[in-house]
């Protein structure tokens, strides 16, 4: 079949969808046919080799799934995309006329692997999409982009799939939008696709993330879909039926493509990230301040002195109010703020005094 990808990749928004993993021929073909029927999907995706964090879970159907994708392509006319992590996988993909390759988050972290893929695609006319590395490191993402560009690949795209963070959060992978925005700023001519599926890890919040990506002016979305999502062999919780995908895509408010909207949201998002950062720092400073209050509490306890030292408190307030004008903070605000800090400080010292 004729190479159809270069033109297909120019469409905006570019919608890539398909199962997390190819499982059976029937599942691949049915998903592809239903996705094609929506009229909204531009590229069919499916994982053939699945890099799993721990062994024992489904690690992909392997090479026997490649002909299923060829068949899906023949039936639907949709270009097909798979993830590759080794040169052997690249060779197998190429020998089965796979149209687009993507590098997964667990591979982008490893320059040896990325270079191996870059060497394997050298001189080949195939688009390569690069997912962000698992952890929030723009240099590794940039390094992977540079390696693929150096291999002479003309159609390179980036996929923002969120970043791993420790502990339980709403997201499977924190979006950290500011990093995707910064990557976009550094590479304004490179296509940036958002993958809400791996950010969310659950299907109910996919629309919010997809909408934010659209608001930020991303070039497209990669969303996992499956004919029977709950029965999927991998990432069951985050996959949606092609029907649900269609519904979701219709509900998204697509922004004008003149760039102003994307830029507006990108700027807003960046400013908000800065506020969040400062709020975090303020809280750290407040926590450090309370630890000192604890020490003072301990000292007062040992010396049998009262917590409330009115003179000291007036001095603190006076010192702060003197700075009000220079800092452009109103006196009312400073009084309220220091009152709250004082109450919290007394509470801390009280606890120390009364703990035996
Ligand atoms: C995937 O797309 O199925 C996948 C494994 O994604 P990621 O590399 O983003 O985890
Ligand atoms: Mn997946």
Coordinates of C-alpha atoms and ligand atoms in Angstrom, one line a residue:
X1 CA 0.0 0.0 0.0
X2 CA 1.1 3.6 -0.7
X3 CA 2.6 5.5 2.1
X4 CA -0.2 7.5 3.5
X5 CA 1.2 8.8 6.7
X6 CA 2.9 12.1 5.9
X7 CA -0.4 13.6 4.8
X8 CA -2.4 11.9 7.6
X9 CA -0.1 13.4 10.2
X10 CA -0.8 17.0 9.0
X11 CA -4.4 16.9 10.1
X12 CA -5.3 19.0 13.1
X13 CA -6.3 18.0 15.6
X14 CA -4.6 14.6 15.0
X15 CA -6.5 11.8 16.7
X16 CA -4.7 8.6 17.4
X17 CA -6.6 5.8 19.0
X18 CA -6.6 2.0 19.5
X19 CA -6.0 -0.5 22.1
X20 CA -3.2 -0.3 24.7
X21 CA -2.3 -3.8 23.4
X22 CA -3.1 -5.9 20.4
X23 CA -4.6 -9.0 22.0
X24 CA -6.4 -11.0 19.3
X25 CA -7.0 -10.5 15.6
X26 CA -10.7 -10.1 16.2
X27 CA -10.1 -7.4 18.9
X28 CA -7.7 -5.5 16.7
X29 CA -10.0 -5.6 13.6
X30 CA -13.2 -4.8 15.4
X31 CA -11.6 -1.9 17.3
X32 CA -10.2 -0.6 14.1
X33 CA -13.4 -0.9 12.2
X34 CA -15.4 0.8 14.9
X35 CA -12.9 3.6 15.2
X36 CA -12.9 4.2 11.5
X37 CA -16.7 4.4 11.6
X38 CA -16.5 7.4 14.0
X39 CA -14.9 9.3 11.1
X40 CA -12.8 11.1 13.8
X41 CA -9.7 8.9 14.1
X42 CA -6.7 9.5 11.9
X43 CA -4.2 6.8 13.1
X44 CA -4.7 3.4 14.7
X45 CA -2.4 2.6 17.6
X46 CA -1.8 -0.8 19.3
X47 CA 1.0 -2.1 21.5
X48 CA 2.7 -5.2 20.2
X49 CA 5.5 -5.4 22.7
X50 CA 4.6 -4.0 26.2
X51 CA 7.4 -2.9 28.5
X52 CA 6.0 -3.7 31.8
X53 CA 7.5 -2.5 35.1
X54 CA 7.3 -6.0 36.6
X55 CA 7.4 -9.4 34.9
X56 CA 4.3 -11.6 35.0
X57 CA 1.8 -9.2 33.6
X58 CA 0.9 -9.3 29.9
X59 CA 4.0 -8.3 28.0
X60 CA 2.4 -8.0 24.6
X61 CA 1.3 -10.5 22.0
X62 CA 4.6 -10.0 20.0
X63 CA 5.3 -10.4 16.3
X64 CA 2.2 -12.5 15.6
X65 CA 0.1 -9.4 16.1
X66 CA 1.9 -7.4 13.3
X67 CA -0.2 -9.1 10.4
X68 CA -3.4 -8.2 12.3
X69 CA -2.4 -4.5 12.1
X70 CA -1.6 -4.9 8.4
X71 CA -5.0 -6.3 7.9
X72 CA -6.7 -3.5 10.0
X73 CA -4.8 -1.0 7.8
X74 CA -6.1 -2.7 4.6
X75 CA -9.7 -2.8 5.8
X76 CA -9.9 0.7 7.2
X77 CA -7.2 2.7 5.3
X78 CA -5.9 4.0 8.7
X79 CA -2.2 4.2 9.1
X80 CA -1.0 2.1 12.0
X81 CA 1.4 3.0 14.9
X82 CA 3.2 0.8 17.3
X83 CA 5.7 1.2 20.1
X84 CA 9.3 0.0 19.5
X85 CA 12.1 -0.3 22.1
X86 CA 14.8 -2.3 20.3
X87 CA 16.4 -2.4 16.8
X88 CA 14.8 -5.9 16.3
X89 CA 11.4 -4.5 16.9
X90 CA 12.1 -1.6 14.5
X91 CA 13.1 -4.2 11.8
X92 CA 10.0 -6.3 12.4
X93 CA 7.8 -3.2 12.3
X94 CA 9.3 -2.1 9.0
X95 CA 9.0 -5.5 7.4
X96 CA 5.3 -5.4 8.2
X97 CA 4.8 -2.0 6.7
X98 CA 3.9 -0.3 10.0
X99 CA 3.4 3.4 9.2
X100 CA 4.4 5.2 12.4
X101 CA 6.7 4.2 15.3
X102 CA 6.6 5.6 18.8
X103 CA 9.1 5.4 21.6
X104 CA 7.6 4.7 25.0
X105 CA 8.2 6.5 28.2
X106 CA 10.3 3.7 29.7
X107 CA 12.5 3.8 26.6
X108 CA 13.0 7.6 26.3
X109 CA 14.8 7.5 29.7
X110 CA 17.6 5.3 28.2
X111 CA 19.9 7.0 25.7
X112 CA 21.4 3.6 24.7
X113 CA 18.0 2.3 23.7
X114 CA 17.0 5.6 22.0
X115 CA 20.3 5.5 20.0
X116 CA 19.7 1.9 19.1
X117 CA 16.3 2.9 17.7
X118 CA 17.8 6.0 16.0
X119 CA 20.4 3.8 14.2
X120 CA 17.7 1.3 13.2
X121 CA 15.5 4.0 11.5
X122 CA 18.4 5.8 9.8
X123 CA 17.6 6.4 6.2
X124 CA 14.0 5.2 6.6
X125 CA 11.1 7.5 5.7
X126 CA 8.9 6.8 8.8
X127 CA 7.5 9.2 11.3
X128 CA 8.6 8.7 14.9
X129 CA 6.7 9.9 17.9
X130 CA 8.6 10.3 21.2
X131 CA 6.8 10.0 24.6
X132 CA 8.2 12.0 27.5
X133 CA 10.4 10.1 29.8
X134 CA 8.7 8.6 32.9
X135 CA 10.2 11.1 35.2
X136 CA 10.1 14.9 34.8
X137 CA 13.4 15.5 32.9
X138 CA 13.2 17.7 29.8
X139 CA 16.8 17.0 28.9
X140 CA 16.2 13.3 28.4
X141 CA 13.1 14.1 26.2
X142 CA 15.2 16.6 24.3
X143 CA 18.1 14.2 23.9
X144 CA 15.8 11.5 22.5
X145 CA 14.4 14.1 20.0
X146 CA 17.9 15.1 19.0
X147 CA 19.0 11.5 18.5
X148 CA 16.0 10.8 16.2
X149 CA 16.4 14.0 14.3
X150 CA 20.1 13.3 13.8
X151 CA 19.1 9.9 12.2
X152 CA 17.5 12.0 9.5
X153 CA 13.9 11.3 10.4
X154 CA 11.8 14.1 9.0
X155 CA 8.5 13.6 10.7
X156 CA 9.1 13.6 14.4
X157 CA 6.4 14.3 17.0
X158 CA 6.3 14.5 20.8
X159 CA 3.8 12.8 23.1
X160 CA 3.0 14.2 26.5
X161 CA 1.9 11.3 28.7
X162 CA 2.5 12.7 32.1
X163 CA 5.3 12.1 34.7
X164 CA 5.6 9.5 37.4
X165 CA 5.3 10.8 41.0
X166 CA 5.5 9.1 44.3
X167 CA 2.4 8.4 46.3
X168 CA -1.3 8.4 45.6
X169 CA -2.5 11.2 43.4
X170 CA -5.5 11.7 41.3
X171 CA -3.5 10.9 38.2
X172 CA -1.5 7.8 37.2
X173 CA 1.1 10.2 35.8
X174 CA 1.0 13.8 36.9
X175 CA 0.5 16.0 33.8
X176 CA 3.0 18.7 34.9
X177 CA 1.7 20.8 32.0
X178 CA 4.5 23.4 32.5
X179 CA 7.0 20.8 31.2
X180 CA 5.1 20.0 28.1
X181 CA 4.6 23.8 27.5
X182 CA 8.3 24.4 28.0
X183 CA 9.2 21.5 25.6
X184 CA 6.8 23.1 23.1
X185 CA 8.4 26.5 23.5
X186 CA 11.8 25.0 22.8
X187 CA 10.5 23.1 19.8
X188 CA 7.7 25.2 18.3
X189 CA 7.7 23.4 15.0
X190 CA 7.5 19.9 16.4
X191 CA 4.1 18.3 16.7
X192 CA 2.9 17.8 20.3
X193 CA 0.3 15.2 21.0
X194 CA -1.3 14.7 24.4
X195 CA -2.0 11.2 25.8
X196 CA -4.7 11.6 28.4
X197 CA -5.0 7.8 28.9
X198 CA -1.7 7.3 30.5
X199 CA -1.9 10.6 32.5
X200 CA -5.3 9.7 34.0
X201 CA -5.1 5.9 34.4
X202 CA -8.9 5.9 34.6
X203 CA -11.5 6.7 32.0
X204 CA -13.8 9.1 34.0
X205 CA -11.3 12.0 34.0
X206 CA -10.0 11.7 30.4
X207 CA -12.2 14.5 29.1
X208 CA -10.8 17.1 31.5
X209 CA -7.2 16.4 30.5
X210 CA -8.1 16.2 26.8
X211 CA -9.8 19.6 27.1
X212 CA -6.9 21.2 28.8
X213 CA -4.6 19.9 26.0
X214 CA -6.9 21.4 23.4
X215 CA -7.0 24.6 25.4
X216 CA -3.2 24.7 25.4
X217 CA -3.2 24.4 21.6
X218 CA -1.7 20.8 21.4
X219 CA -1.8 19.3 17.9
X220 CA -3.7 16.2 18.8
X221 CA -4.7 13.4 21.2
X222 CA -3.7 9.8 21.6
X223 CA -6.5 8.0 23.5
X224 CA -6.6 4.3 24.2
X225 CA -9.7 2.5 23.0
X226 CA -10.9 -1.1 23.1
X227 CA -14.1 -2.9 22.0
X228 CA -14.5 -4.3 25.6
X229 CA -12.3 -2.1 27.8
X230 CA -13.1 -3.8 31.1
X231 CA -11.8 -7.1 29.6
X232 CA -8.6 -5.5 28.2
X233 CA -5.3 -7.4 29.0
X234 CA -3.5 -4.2 29.9
X235 CA -4.6 -0.8 31.1
X236 CA -8.2 -1.8 31.4
X237 CA -9.3 1.0 33.6
X238 CA -8.3 3.8 31.3
X239 CA -9.6 2.4 27.9
X240 CA -12.9 3.5 26.4
X241 CA -15.0 2.0 23.7
X242 CA -14.8 3.6 20.2
X243 CA -18.4 4.8 20.9
X244 CA -17.4 6.6 24.1
X245 CA -14.4 8.0 22.3
X246 CA -16.7 9.5 19.7
X247 CA -18.9 11.0 22.3
X248 CA -15.9 12.5 24.2
X249 CA -14.4 14.0 21.1
X250 CA -17.7 15.6 20.2
X251 CA -18.0 17.1 23.7
X252 CA -14.5 18.7 23.6
X253 CA -14.6 22.4 22.8
X254 CA -12.2 22.7 20.0
X255 CA -10.3 26.0 20.1
X256 CA -9.5 28.3 17.1
X257 CA -6.3 27.3 15.4
X258 CA -4.9 30.8 15.0
X259 CA -2.5 30.2 17.9
X260 CA -3.7 33.0 20.2
X261 CA -5.9 30.7 22.3
X262 CA -3.2 28.1 22.8
X263 CA -0.7 30.8 23.6
X264 CA -3.1 32.5 26.0
X265 CA -3.7 29.3 27.9
X266 CA 0.0 28.3 27.8
X267 CA 0.9 31.7 29.4
X268 CA -1.8 31.4 32.0
X269 CA -0.8 27.9 32.8
X270 CA 2.8 28.9 33.2
X271 CA 1.9 31.7 35.6
X272 CA -0.3 29.4 37.6
X273 CA 2.6 26.9 37.9
X274 CA 4.7 29.7 39.2
X275 CA 2.1 30.5 41.8
X276 CA 1.9 26.9 42.8
X277 CA 5.6 26.8 43.1
X278 CA 5.7 29.9 45.4
X279 CA 2.8 28.5 47.5
X280 CA 4.8 25.4 48.0
X281 CA 7.8 27.4 49.1
X282 CA 5.7 29.5 51.4
X283 CA 4.3 26.4 53.1
X284 CA 7.8 25.0 53.5
X285 CA 8.9 28.3 55.1
X286 CA 5.9 28.3 57.4
X287 CA 6.7 24.8 58.4
X288 CA 10.3 25.7 59.2
X289 CA 9.0 28.7 61.2
X290 CA 6.8 26.5 63.3
X291 CA 9.6 24.1 64.0
X292 CA 11.5 27.1 65.5
X293 CA 8.4 28.0 67.5
X294 CA 8.5 24.4 68.8
X295 CA 12.1 24.9 69.9
X296 CA 11.1 28.1 71.7
X297 CA 8.2 26.3 73.3
X298 CA 10.5 23.7 74.6
X299 CA 12.9 26.3 76.0
X300 CA 10.1 28.3 77.6
X301 CA 8.9 25.1 79.2
X302 CA 12.2 24.2 80.6
X303 CA 12.5 27.7 82.1
X304 CA 8.9 27.9 83.2
X305 CA 8.1 31.1 81.1
X306 CA 4.6 31.9 79.7
X307 CA 4.0 31.4 76.0
X308 CA 2.5 34.7 75.2
X309 CA 5.1 37.5 75.3
X310 CA 3.1 40.6 74.4
X311 CA 6.1 42.8 73.9
X312 CA 7.8 40.4 71.5
X313 CA 4.6 40.0 69.5
X314 CA 4.1 43.8 69.1
X315 CA 7.7 44.1 67.9
X316 CA 7.1 41.4 65.2
X317 CA 4.0 43.2 64.0
X318 CA 5.6 46.6 64.0
X319 CA 8.6 45.4 62.0
X320 CA 6.3 43.8 59.4
X321 CA 4.0 46.8 59.1
X322 CA 7.0 49.1 58.4
X323 CA 7.7 47.0 55.3
X324 CA 4.1 47.1 54.1
X325 CA 4.6 50.0 51.6
X326 CA 7.8 48.8 50.1
X327 CA 6.4 45.2 49.6
X328 CA 3.1 46.6 48.3
X329 CA 1.2 44.5 50.8
X330 CA -1.7 46.2 52.6
X331 CA -1.4 46.7 56.4
X332 CA -4.8 44.9 56.8
X333 CA -3.5 41.9 55.0
X334 CA -0.3 41.8 57.0
X335 CA -2.2 42.0 60.3
X336 CA -4.5 39.2 59.3
X337 CA -1.5 37.1 58.1
X338 CA 0.6 37.6 61.2
X339 CA -2.4 37.0 63.4
X340 CA -2.9 33.6 61.8
X341 CA 0.8 32.8 62.1
X342 CA 0.7 33.8 65.7
X343 CA -2.3 31.7 66.6
X344 CA -0.6 28.7 64.9
X345 CA 2.6 29.4 66.7
X346 CA 0.8 29.5 70.1
X347 CA -1.0 26.3 69.3
X348 CA 2.4 24.6 68.6
X349 CA 4.0 26.0 71.8
X350 CA 0.9 25.0 73.8
X351 CA 1.3 21.4 72.5
X352 CA 4.9 21.3 73.6
X353 CA 4.2 22.8 77.0
X354 CA 1.4 20.4 77.8
X355 CA 2.9 17.2 76.3
X356 CA 4.5 15.4 79.2
Ligands
LIG1 C1 1.3 2.8 25.8 O1 1.1 3.8 25.1 O2 0.6 1.8 25.9 C2 2.4 2.9 26.8 C3 3.0 1.8 27.3 O3 2.7 4.1 27.1 P1 3.8 4.8 28.0 O4 5.1 4.5 27.3 O5 3.4 6.3 27.9 O6 3.7 4.3 29.4
LIG2 MN1 -1.3 1.6 27.8

